[in-house]
């Protein structure tokens, strides 16, 4: 438990130094959500971006040699992977709660949408990117995973734009809890897969 706390503190420290631009992007898109017609996009973009923070942190680890140095510490590879997934949940959770607050404000101002359906769709799309990408990066490293990073990011935004145009969240009425469960299971499955890959990887 002490080691996990130390690893999380390290992740917070690195994120505070290297991911400040994410805060500006999130603030801008939240502000734009009050003026855009398709405000779903302005919520999905920050959620997708913050979901990529663990991948960004992993690339800094490899650049600075932390991945090799960590092998000398009294921690397991499973703990190293878990620290990345937990930091993703913490940052993503904060942004998701802000999105939920903005959705409630939108409802109070006469917004015409189903809150639970919208929330479940946002949760799924927010977890989709890191769930797909992180096992690949833990298996092959951030350098080889860089192409996959940009490909997945571009694909996600293309899918998001398409689904928003189709009004995808409207089709989730009655299935919202299943969508939430699927999003959680996808993230947990990705977490486990990343641990398996990283434990077998040669550094």
PDB file of C-alpha atoms in Angstrom:
ATOM      1  CA  UNK A   1       0.000   0.000   0.000  1.00  0.00           C
ATOM      2  CA  UNK A   2       2.843   2.383   0.845  1.00  0.00           C
ATOM      3  CA  UNK A   3       4.541   1.651  -2.472  1.00  0.00           C
ATOM      4  CA  UNK A   4       1.310   2.294  -4.409  1.00  0.00           C
ATOM      5  CA  UNK A   5       0.938   5.642  -2.645  1.00  0.00           C
ATOM      6  CA  UNK A   6       4.505   6.516  -3.594  1.00  0.00           C
ATOM      7  CA  UNK A   7       3.936   5.512  -7.225  1.00  0.00           C
ATOM      8  CA  UNK A   8       0.746   7.579  -7.399  1.00  0.00           C
ATOM      9  CA  UNK A   9       2.524  10.605  -5.902  1.00  0.00           C
ATOM     10  CA  UNK A  10       5.203  10.222  -8.554  1.00  0.00           C
ATOM     11  CA  UNK A  11       2.526  10.131 -11.280  1.00  0.00           C
ATOM     12  CA  UNK A  12       0.858  13.258  -9.873  1.00  0.00           C
ATOM     13  CA  UNK A  13       4.180  15.065  -9.782  1.00  0.00           C
ATOM     14  CA  UNK A  14       5.077  14.192 -13.372  1.00  0.00           C
ATOM     15  CA  UNK A  15       1.558  15.005 -14.585  1.00  0.00           C
ATOM     16  CA  UNK A  16       1.650  18.411 -12.865  1.00  0.00           C
ATOM     17  CA  UNK A  17       4.856  19.230 -14.735  1.00  0.00           C
ATOM     18  CA  UNK A  18       4.060  17.799 -18.157  1.00  0.00           C
ATOM     19  CA  UNK A  19       0.282  17.820 -18.640  1.00  0.00           C
ATOM     20  CA  UNK A  20      -0.655  21.401 -17.780  1.00  0.00           C
ATOM     21  CA  UNK A  21      -1.820  22.025 -21.350  1.00  0.00           C
ATOM     22  CA  UNK A  22      -4.581  19.476 -20.773  1.00  0.00           C
ATOM     23  CA  UNK A  23      -6.128  21.806 -18.189  1.00  0.00           C
ATOM     24  CA  UNK A  24      -6.298  24.655 -20.690  1.00  0.00           C
ATOM     25  CA  UNK A  25      -7.855  22.437 -23.360  1.00  0.00           C
ATOM     26  CA  UNK A  26     -10.446  21.114 -20.923  1.00  0.00           C
ATOM     27  CA  UNK A  27     -11.331  24.618 -19.692  1.00  0.00           C
ATOM     28  CA  UNK A  28     -11.728  25.925 -23.256  1.00  0.00           C
ATOM     29  CA  UNK A  29     -13.968  23.062 -24.352  1.00  0.00           C
ATOM     30  CA  UNK A  30     -16.111  23.297 -21.244  1.00  0.00           C
ATOM     31  CA  UNK A  31     -16.583  27.003 -21.941  1.00  0.00           C
ATOM     32  CA  UNK A  32     -17.479  26.265 -25.570  1.00  0.00           C
ATOM     33  CA  UNK A  33     -20.069  23.709 -24.457  1.00  0.00           C
ATOM     34  CA  UNK A  34     -22.352  26.580 -23.388  1.00  0.00           C
ATOM     35  CA  UNK A  35     -22.368  28.037 -26.909  1.00  0.00           C
ATOM     36  CA  UNK A  36     -22.112  25.025 -29.230  1.00  0.00           C
ATOM     37  CA  UNK A  37     -25.153  23.308 -30.646  1.00  0.00           C
ATOM     38  CA  UNK A  38     -23.595  19.850 -30.285  1.00  0.00           C
ATOM     39  CA  UNK A  39     -22.314  20.280 -26.764  1.00  0.00           C
ATOM     40  CA  UNK A  40     -21.757  16.509 -26.526  1.00  0.00           C
ATOM     41  CA  UNK A  41     -18.589  16.933 -28.586  1.00  0.00           C
ATOM     42  CA  UNK A  42     -17.250  19.561 -26.198  1.00  0.00           C
ATOM     43  CA  UNK A  43     -17.711  17.068 -23.363  1.00  0.00           C
ATOM     44  CA  UNK A  44     -16.316  14.064 -25.200  1.00  0.00           C
ATOM     45  CA  UNK A  45     -13.146  15.777 -26.347  1.00  0.00           C
ATOM     46  CA  UNK A  46     -11.855  16.589 -22.818  1.00  0.00           C
ATOM     47  CA  UNK A  47     -12.808  13.105 -21.607  1.00  0.00           C
ATOM     48  CA  UNK A  48     -10.902  11.536 -24.489  1.00  0.00           C
ATOM     49  CA  UNK A  49      -7.875  13.760 -23.974  1.00  0.00           C
ATOM     50  CA  UNK A  50      -7.640  13.168 -20.228  1.00  0.00           C
ATOM     51  CA  UNK A  51      -7.950   9.440 -20.882  1.00  0.00           C
ATOM     52  CA  UNK A  52      -4.651   9.632 -22.762  1.00  0.00           C
ATOM     53  CA  UNK A  53      -2.707  11.111 -19.815  1.00  0.00           C
ATOM     54  CA  UNK A  54      -1.437   7.694 -18.628  1.00  0.00           C
ATOM     55  CA  UNK A  55      -0.015   7.028 -22.096  1.00  0.00           C
ATOM     56  CA  UNK A  56       1.715  10.413 -22.043  1.00  0.00           C
ATOM     57  CA  UNK A  57       3.175   9.659 -18.608  1.00  0.00           C
ATOM     58  CA  UNK A  58       4.429   6.299 -19.798  1.00  0.00           C
ATOM     59  CA  UNK A  59       6.239   7.922 -22.714  1.00  0.00           C
ATOM     60  CA  UNK A  60       8.012  10.301 -20.283  1.00  0.00           C
ATOM     61  CA  UNK A  61       8.947   7.321 -18.094  1.00  0.00           C
ATOM     62  CA  UNK A  62      10.641   5.591 -21.008  1.00  0.00           C
ATOM     63  CA  UNK A  63      12.338   8.751 -22.222  1.00  0.00           C
ATOM     64  CA  UNK A  64      13.810   9.437 -18.777  1.00  0.00           C
ATOM     65  CA  UNK A  65      14.730   5.807 -18.083  1.00  0.00           C
ATOM     66  CA  UNK A  66      12.219   5.405 -15.242  1.00  0.00           C
ATOM     67  CA  UNK A  67      10.965   2.090 -16.672  1.00  0.00           C
ATOM     68  CA  UNK A  68      14.404   0.528 -16.144  1.00  0.00           C
ATOM     69  CA  UNK A  69      15.135   2.325 -12.863  1.00  0.00           C
ATOM     70  CA  UNK A  70      11.837   1.119 -11.389  1.00  0.00           C
ATOM     71  CA  UNK A  71      13.088  -2.467 -11.672  1.00  0.00           C
ATOM     72  CA  UNK A  72      15.488  -1.708  -8.803  1.00  0.00           C
ATOM     73  CA  UNK A  73      12.626  -0.627  -6.521  1.00  0.00           C
ATOM     74  CA  UNK A  74      10.625  -2.908  -4.209  1.00  0.00           C
ATOM     75  CA  UNK A  75       7.573  -2.823  -6.452  1.00  0.00           C
ATOM     76  CA  UNK A  76       6.081  -5.256  -8.932  1.00  0.00           C
ATOM     77  CA  UNK A  77       5.337  -4.628 -12.578  1.00  0.00           C
ATOM     78  CA  UNK A  78       1.677  -5.097 -11.751  1.00  0.00           C
ATOM     79  CA  UNK A  79       1.933  -2.144  -9.356  1.00  0.00           C
ATOM     80  CA  UNK A  80       3.621  -0.006 -12.013  1.00  0.00           C
ATOM     81  CA  UNK A  81       0.826  -0.739 -14.464  1.00  0.00           C
ATOM     82  CA  UNK A  82      -1.837  -0.229 -11.807  1.00  0.00           C
ATOM     83  CA  UNK A  83      -0.442   3.196 -10.947  1.00  0.00           C
ATOM     84  CA  UNK A  84      -1.021   4.300 -14.556  1.00  0.00           C
ATOM     85  CA  UNK A  85      -4.560   2.954 -14.629  1.00  0.00           C
ATOM     86  CA  UNK A  86      -5.394   4.468 -11.240  1.00  0.00           C
ATOM     87  CA  UNK A  87      -4.051   7.878 -12.218  1.00  0.00           C
ATOM     88  CA  UNK A  88      -6.166   7.651 -15.349  1.00  0.00           C
ATOM     89  CA  UNK A  89      -9.229   6.908 -13.234  1.00  0.00           C
ATOM     90  CA  UNK A  90      -8.489   9.800 -10.876  1.00  0.00           C
ATOM     91  CA  UNK A  91      -7.995  12.431 -13.568  1.00  0.00           C
ATOM     92  CA  UNK A  92     -10.750  10.998 -15.733  1.00  0.00           C
ATOM     93  CA  UNK A  93     -13.091  10.790 -12.760  1.00  0.00           C
ATOM     94  CA  UNK A  94     -12.597  14.467 -11.894  1.00  0.00           C
ATOM     95  CA  UNK A  95     -13.302  15.534 -15.484  1.00  0.00           C
ATOM     96  CA  UNK A  96     -16.298  13.201 -15.681  1.00  0.00           C
ATOM     97  CA  UNK A  97     -17.775  14.701 -12.513  1.00  0.00           C
ATOM     98  CA  UNK A  98     -17.337  18.185 -13.999  1.00  0.00           C
ATOM     99  CA  UNK A  99     -19.116  16.989 -17.138  1.00  0.00           C
ATOM    100  CA  UNK A 100     -21.947  15.610 -15.020  1.00  0.00           C
ATOM    101  CA  UNK A 101     -22.256  18.975 -13.279  1.00  0.00           C
ATOM    102  CA  UNK A 102     -22.425  20.764 -16.620  1.00  0.00           C
ATOM    103  CA  UNK A 103     -25.059  18.307 -17.837  1.00  0.00           C
ATOM    104  CA  UNK A 104     -27.168  19.021 -14.757  1.00  0.00           C
ATOM    105  CA  UNK A 105     -26.796  22.745 -15.405  1.00  0.00           C
ATOM    106  CA  UNK A 106     -27.884  22.134 -18.994  1.00  0.00           C
ATOM    107  CA  UNK A 107     -30.969  20.265 -17.793  1.00  0.00           C
ATOM    108  CA  UNK A 108     -31.845  23.061 -15.395  1.00  0.00           C
ATOM    109  CA  UNK A 109     -31.621  25.515 -18.297  1.00  0.00           C
ATOM    110  CA  UNK A 110     -34.121  23.533 -20.344  1.00  0.00           C
ATOM    111  CA  UNK A 111     -31.859  21.046 -22.080  1.00  0.00           C
ATOM    112  CA  UNK A 112     -33.657  18.316 -24.005  1.00  0.00           C
ATOM    113  CA  UNK A 113     -31.747  15.082 -23.387  1.00  0.00           C
ATOM    114  CA  UNK A 114     -31.810  11.995 -21.197  1.00  0.00           C
ATOM    115  CA  UNK A 115     -29.264  12.493 -18.436  1.00  0.00           C
ATOM    116  CA  UNK A 116     -28.516   8.822 -17.761  1.00  0.00           C
ATOM    117  CA  UNK A 117     -28.195   7.919 -21.435  1.00  0.00           C
ATOM    118  CA  UNK A 118     -25.878  10.840 -22.088  1.00  0.00           C
ATOM    119  CA  UNK A 119     -23.778  10.052 -19.014  1.00  0.00           C
ATOM    120  CA  UNK A 120     -23.377   6.374 -19.922  1.00  0.00           C
ATOM    121  CA  UNK A 121     -22.374   7.241 -23.490  1.00  0.00           C
ATOM    122  CA  UNK A 122     -19.802   9.768 -22.287  1.00  0.00           C
ATOM    123  CA  UNK A 123     -18.383   7.268 -19.799  1.00  0.00           C
ATOM    124  CA  UNK A 124     -18.019   4.592 -22.476  1.00  0.00           C
ATOM    125  CA  UNK A 125     -16.328   6.895 -24.987  1.00  0.00           C
ATOM    126  CA  UNK A 126     -14.053   8.326 -22.287  1.00  0.00           C
ATOM    127  CA  UNK A 127     -12.793   4.875 -21.281  1.00  0.00           C
ATOM    128  CA  UNK A 128     -12.631   3.449 -24.789  1.00  0.00           C
ATOM    129  CA  UNK A 129      -9.415   5.174 -25.872  1.00  0.00           C
ATOM    130  CA  UNK A 130      -7.145   4.202 -22.962  1.00  0.00           C
ATOM    131  CA  UNK A 131      -8.697   0.727 -22.782  1.00  0.00           C
ATOM    132  CA  UNK A 132      -7.739   0.036 -26.397  1.00  0.00           C
ATOM    133  CA  UNK A 133      -4.378   1.769 -26.454  1.00  0.00           C
ATOM    134  CA  UNK A 134      -2.705   1.047 -23.106  1.00  0.00           C
ATOM    135  CA  UNK A 135      -2.268  -2.736 -23.526  1.00  0.00           C
ATOM    136  CA  UNK A 136      -0.580  -2.056 -26.858  1.00  0.00           C
ATOM    137  CA  UNK A 137       1.765   0.520 -25.328  1.00  0.00           C
ATOM    138  CA  UNK A 138       2.642  -1.681 -22.345  1.00  0.00           C
ATOM    139  CA  UNK A 139       3.434  -4.553 -24.712  1.00  0.00           C
ATOM    140  CA  UNK A 140       5.529  -2.692 -27.306  1.00  0.00           C
ATOM    141  CA  UNK A 141       6.569   0.548 -25.575  1.00  0.00           C
ATOM    142  CA  UNK A 142       5.612   4.144 -26.201  1.00  0.00           C
ATOM    143  CA  UNK A 143       7.884   4.642 -29.218  1.00  0.00           C
ATOM    144  CA  UNK A 144       6.384   1.778 -31.172  1.00  0.00           C
ATOM    145  CA  UNK A 145       3.006   2.681 -29.763  1.00  0.00           C
ATOM    146  CA  UNK A 146       3.227   6.287 -30.920  1.00  0.00           C
ATOM    147  CA  UNK A 147       1.733   5.517 -34.321  1.00  0.00           C
ATOM    148  CA  UNK A 148      -1.042   3.567 -32.645  1.00  0.00           C
ATOM    149  CA  UNK A 149      -1.561   6.522 -30.279  1.00  0.00           C
ATOM    150  CA  UNK A 150      -2.283   8.975 -33.082  1.00  0.00           C
ATOM    151  CA  UNK A 151      -4.233   6.411 -35.078  1.00  0.00           C
ATOM    152  CA  UNK A 152      -6.492   5.530 -32.154  1.00  0.00           C
ATOM    153  CA  UNK A 153      -6.919   9.211 -31.276  1.00  0.00           C
ATOM    154  CA  UNK A 154      -7.900  10.133 -34.856  1.00  0.00           C
ATOM    155  CA  UNK A 155     -10.205   7.119 -35.095  1.00  0.00           C
ATOM    156  CA  UNK A 156     -11.889   7.985 -31.806  1.00  0.00           C
ATOM    157  CA  UNK A 157     -12.608  11.550 -32.844  1.00  0.00           C
ATOM    158  CA  UNK A 158     -13.941  10.353 -36.199  1.00  0.00           C
ATOM    159  CA  UNK A 159     -16.224   7.863 -34.451  1.00  0.00           C
ATOM    160  CA  UNK A 160     -17.286  10.498 -31.936  1.00  0.00           C
ATOM    161  CA  UNK A 161     -18.180  12.964 -34.705  1.00  0.00           C
ATOM    162  CA  UNK A 162     -20.171  10.274 -36.529  1.00  0.00           C
ATOM    163  CA  UNK A 163     -22.046   9.099 -33.440  1.00  0.00           C
ATOM    164  CA  UNK A 164     -22.894  12.627 -32.373  1.00  0.00           C
ATOM    165  CA  UNK A 165     -24.291  13.296 -35.828  1.00  0.00           C
ATOM    166  CA  UNK A 166     -26.438  10.177 -35.462  1.00  0.00           C
ATOM    167  CA  UNK A 167     -27.598  11.234 -31.989  1.00  0.00           C
ATOM    168  CA  UNK A 168     -26.206   7.973 -30.609  1.00  0.00           C
ATOM    169  CA  UNK A 169     -27.073   8.598 -26.960  1.00  0.00           C
ATOM    170  CA  UNK A 170     -30.759   8.701 -27.853  1.00  0.00           C
ATOM    171  CA  UNK A 171     -30.603   4.997 -28.705  1.00  0.00           C
ATOM    172  CA  UNK A 172     -29.321   4.085 -25.254  1.00  0.00           C
ATOM    173  CA  UNK A 173     -32.611   4.618 -23.433  1.00  0.00           C
ATOM    174  CA  UNK A 174     -33.200   1.516 -21.342  1.00  0.00           C
ATOM    175  CA  UNK A 175     -29.658   0.232 -21.884  1.00  0.00           C
ATOM    176  CA  UNK A 176     -27.684   2.832 -19.938  1.00  0.00           C
ATOM    177  CA  UNK A 177     -26.723   0.549 -17.056  1.00  0.00           C
ATOM    178  CA  UNK A 178     -25.550  -2.108 -19.504  1.00  0.00           C
ATOM    179  CA  UNK A 179     -23.402   0.503 -21.241  1.00  0.00           C
ATOM    180  CA  UNK A 180     -21.922   1.581 -17.889  1.00  0.00           C
ATOM    181  CA  UNK A 181     -21.175  -2.039 -16.984  1.00  0.00           C
ATOM    182  CA  UNK A 182     -19.581  -2.629 -20.402  1.00  0.00           C
ATOM    183  CA  UNK A 183     -17.376   0.467 -19.980  1.00  0.00           C
ATOM    184  CA  UNK A 184     -16.186  -0.661 -16.532  1.00  0.00           C
ATOM    185  CA  UNK A 185     -15.521  -4.239 -17.679  1.00  0.00           C
ATOM    186  CA  UNK A 186     -13.641  -2.960 -20.732  1.00  0.00           C
ATOM    187  CA  UNK A 187     -11.343  -0.847 -18.555  1.00  0.00           C
ATOM    188  CA  UNK A 188     -10.779  -3.650 -16.038  1.00  0.00           C
ATOM    189  CA  UNK A 189     -10.067  -6.123 -18.832  1.00  0.00           C
ATOM    190  CA  UNK A 190      -7.591  -3.715 -20.387  1.00  0.00           C
ATOM    191  CA  UNK A 191      -5.940  -3.272 -16.972  1.00  0.00           C
ATOM    192  CA  UNK A 192      -5.460  -7.011 -16.564  1.00  0.00           C
ATOM    193  CA  UNK A 193      -4.202  -7.433 -20.126  1.00  0.00           C
ATOM    194  CA  UNK A 194      -1.643  -4.649 -19.663  1.00  0.00           C
ATOM    195  CA  UNK A 195      -0.299  -6.340 -16.531  1.00  0.00           C
ATOM    196  CA  UNK A 196       0.115  -9.627 -18.403  1.00  0.00           C
ATOM    197  CA  UNK A 197       1.895  -7.904 -21.293  1.00  0.00           C
ATOM    198  CA  UNK A 198       4.195  -5.825 -19.085  1.00  0.00           C
ATOM    199  CA  UNK A 199       5.205  -8.761 -16.903  1.00  0.00           C
ATOM    200  CA  UNK A 200       6.411 -10.637 -19.996  1.00  0.00           C
ATOM    201  CA  UNK A 201       8.093  -7.674 -21.698  1.00  0.00           C
ATOM    202  CA  UNK A 202      11.870  -7.352 -21.760  1.00  0.00           C
ATOM    203  CA  UNK A 203      13.099  -3.903 -20.728  1.00  0.00           C
TER     204      UNK A 203
END
